[in-house]
Tab-separated table of C-alpha atoms in Angstrom:
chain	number	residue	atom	x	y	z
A	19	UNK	CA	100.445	-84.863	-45.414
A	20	UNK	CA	101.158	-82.674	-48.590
A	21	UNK	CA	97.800	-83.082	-49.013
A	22	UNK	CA	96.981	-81.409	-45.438
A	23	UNK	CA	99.556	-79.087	-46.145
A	24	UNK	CA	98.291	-77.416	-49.547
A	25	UNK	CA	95.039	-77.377	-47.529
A	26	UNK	CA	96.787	-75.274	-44.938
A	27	UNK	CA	98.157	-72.820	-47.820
A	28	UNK	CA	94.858	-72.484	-49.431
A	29	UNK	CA	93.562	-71.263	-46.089
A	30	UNK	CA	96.521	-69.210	-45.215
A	31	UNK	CA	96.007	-67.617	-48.732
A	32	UNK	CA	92.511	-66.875	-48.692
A	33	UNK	CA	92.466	-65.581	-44.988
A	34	UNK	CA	95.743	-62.937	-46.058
A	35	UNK	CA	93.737	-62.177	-48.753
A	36	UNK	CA	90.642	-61.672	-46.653
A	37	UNK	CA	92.914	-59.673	-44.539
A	38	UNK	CA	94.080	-56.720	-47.086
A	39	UNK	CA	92.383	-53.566	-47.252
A	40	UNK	CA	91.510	-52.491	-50.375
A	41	UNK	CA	92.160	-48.964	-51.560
A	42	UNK	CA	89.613	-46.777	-51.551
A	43	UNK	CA	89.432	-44.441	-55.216
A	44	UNK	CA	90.761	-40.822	-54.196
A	45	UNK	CA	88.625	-37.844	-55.722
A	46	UNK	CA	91.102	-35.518	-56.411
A	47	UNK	CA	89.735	-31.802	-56.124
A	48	UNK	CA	91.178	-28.954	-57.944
A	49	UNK	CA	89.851	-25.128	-57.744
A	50	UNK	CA	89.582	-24.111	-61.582
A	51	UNK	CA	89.494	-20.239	-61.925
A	52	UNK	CA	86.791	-18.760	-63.485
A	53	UNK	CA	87.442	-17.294	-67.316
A	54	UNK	CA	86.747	-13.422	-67.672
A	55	UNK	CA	83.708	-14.597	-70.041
A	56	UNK	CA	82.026	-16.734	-66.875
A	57	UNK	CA	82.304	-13.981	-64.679
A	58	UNK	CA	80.985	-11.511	-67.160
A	59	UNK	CA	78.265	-13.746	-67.611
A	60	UNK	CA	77.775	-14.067	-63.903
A	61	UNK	CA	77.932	-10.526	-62.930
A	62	UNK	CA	75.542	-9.826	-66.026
A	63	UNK	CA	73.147	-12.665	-64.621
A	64	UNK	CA	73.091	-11.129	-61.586
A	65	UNK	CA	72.253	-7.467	-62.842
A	66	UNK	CA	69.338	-9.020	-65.152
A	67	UNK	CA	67.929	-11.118	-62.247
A	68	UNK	CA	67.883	-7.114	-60.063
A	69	UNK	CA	66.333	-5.795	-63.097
A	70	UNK	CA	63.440	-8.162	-63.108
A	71	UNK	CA	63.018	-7.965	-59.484
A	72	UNK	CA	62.382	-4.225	-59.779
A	73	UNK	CA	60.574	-4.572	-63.001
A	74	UNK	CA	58.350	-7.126	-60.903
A	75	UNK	CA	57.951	-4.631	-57.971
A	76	UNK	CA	57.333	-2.111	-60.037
A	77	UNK	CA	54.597	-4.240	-61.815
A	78	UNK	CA	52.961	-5.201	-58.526
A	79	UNK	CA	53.125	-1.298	-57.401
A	80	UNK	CA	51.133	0.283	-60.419
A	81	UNK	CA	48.772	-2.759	-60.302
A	82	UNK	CA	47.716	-1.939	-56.715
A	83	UNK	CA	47.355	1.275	-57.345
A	84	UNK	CA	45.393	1.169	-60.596
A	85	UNK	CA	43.538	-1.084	-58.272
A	86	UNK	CA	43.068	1.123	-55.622
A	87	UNK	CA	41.411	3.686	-58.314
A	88	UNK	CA	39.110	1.096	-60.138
A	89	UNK	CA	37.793	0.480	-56.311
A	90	UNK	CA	37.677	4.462	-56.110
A	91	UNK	CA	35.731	4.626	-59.345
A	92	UNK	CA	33.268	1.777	-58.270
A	93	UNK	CA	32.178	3.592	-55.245
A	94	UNK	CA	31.663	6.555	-56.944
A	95	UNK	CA	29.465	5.091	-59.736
A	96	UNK	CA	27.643	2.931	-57.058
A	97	UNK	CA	27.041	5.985	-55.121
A	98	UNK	CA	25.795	8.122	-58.215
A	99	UNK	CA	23.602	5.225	-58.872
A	100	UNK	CA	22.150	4.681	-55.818
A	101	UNK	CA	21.363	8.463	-55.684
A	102	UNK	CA	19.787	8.585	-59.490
A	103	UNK	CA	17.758	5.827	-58.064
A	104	UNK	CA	16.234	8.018	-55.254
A	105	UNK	CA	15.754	11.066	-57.237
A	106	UNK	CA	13.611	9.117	-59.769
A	107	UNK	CA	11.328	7.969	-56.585
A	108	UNK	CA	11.120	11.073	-55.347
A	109	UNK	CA	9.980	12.444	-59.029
A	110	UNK	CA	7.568	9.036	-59.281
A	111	UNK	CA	6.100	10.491	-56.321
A	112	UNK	CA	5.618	14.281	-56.820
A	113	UNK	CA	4.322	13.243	-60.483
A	114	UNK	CA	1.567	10.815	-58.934
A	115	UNK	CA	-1.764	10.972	-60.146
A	116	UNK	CA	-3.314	11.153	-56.442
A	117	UNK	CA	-0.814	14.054	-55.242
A	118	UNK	CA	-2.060	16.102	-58.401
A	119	UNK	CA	-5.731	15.376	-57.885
A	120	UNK	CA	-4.817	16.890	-54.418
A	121	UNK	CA	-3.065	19.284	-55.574
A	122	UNK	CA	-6.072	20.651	-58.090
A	123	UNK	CA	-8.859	20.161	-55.433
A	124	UNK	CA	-6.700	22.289	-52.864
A	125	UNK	CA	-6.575	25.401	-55.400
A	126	UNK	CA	-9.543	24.546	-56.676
A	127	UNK	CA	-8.562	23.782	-60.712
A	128	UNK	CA	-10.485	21.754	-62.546
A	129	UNK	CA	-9.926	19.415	-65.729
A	130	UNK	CA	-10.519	20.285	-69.055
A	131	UNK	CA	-9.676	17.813	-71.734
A	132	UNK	CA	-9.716	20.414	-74.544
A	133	UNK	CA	-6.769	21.599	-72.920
A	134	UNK	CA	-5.332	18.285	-72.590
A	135	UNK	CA	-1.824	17.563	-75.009
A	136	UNK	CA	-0.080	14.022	-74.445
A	137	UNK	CA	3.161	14.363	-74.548
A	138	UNK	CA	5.777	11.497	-75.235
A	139	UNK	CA	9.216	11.079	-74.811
């Protein structure tokens, strides 16, 4: 029976035991002020971060618009172009050989090759 008994206070150990709640650790949370030095640093973070965003923007401004006048130039020179191209036909084509010949027979000139000078550029 002391046998059955120590049993019984084993069990009735173990099952308090069981039983308890065990504590759960606390975090303790305490507001630390902030040092004159942090919030210098802070408030001079915050006025270099505003200065690079306008710095930025500015950036992004004058790029678009130098943009905007390379685009400008472009057209221009594509357009000069384009009309040197068309002036040089049209002097191909009052310089042509046939249109001369035409030309001479219509006013009645004729060649004479001791008149003739070639002329180079």
């Amino acid at each position: 029976m002391l046998e059955s008994t120590a049993r019984n206070l084993e069990n009735y150990q173990t099952v308090e035991t069981g039983t308890q709640t065990q504590a759960k650790p606390t975090t303790v949370t305490h507001k630390v002020a902030i040092s004159k030095t942090e919030s210098l640093l802070l408030v001079g973070l915050g006025l270099l971060t505003l200065c690079l965003m306008t710095a930025l923007v500015t950036m992004k401004v004058s790029m678009t618009s130098a943009q905007n006048n390379l685009d400008s130039v472009t057209t221009k020179i594509t357009n000069t172009t384009t009309n040197n191209v068309n002036l040089q036909q049209e002097v191909s084509e009052l310089t042509s050989y046939d249109r001369l010949s035409n030309f001479a027979k219509k006013h009645n000139l004729k060649m004479n090759n001791k008149n003739v000078r070639n002329v180079t550029k």
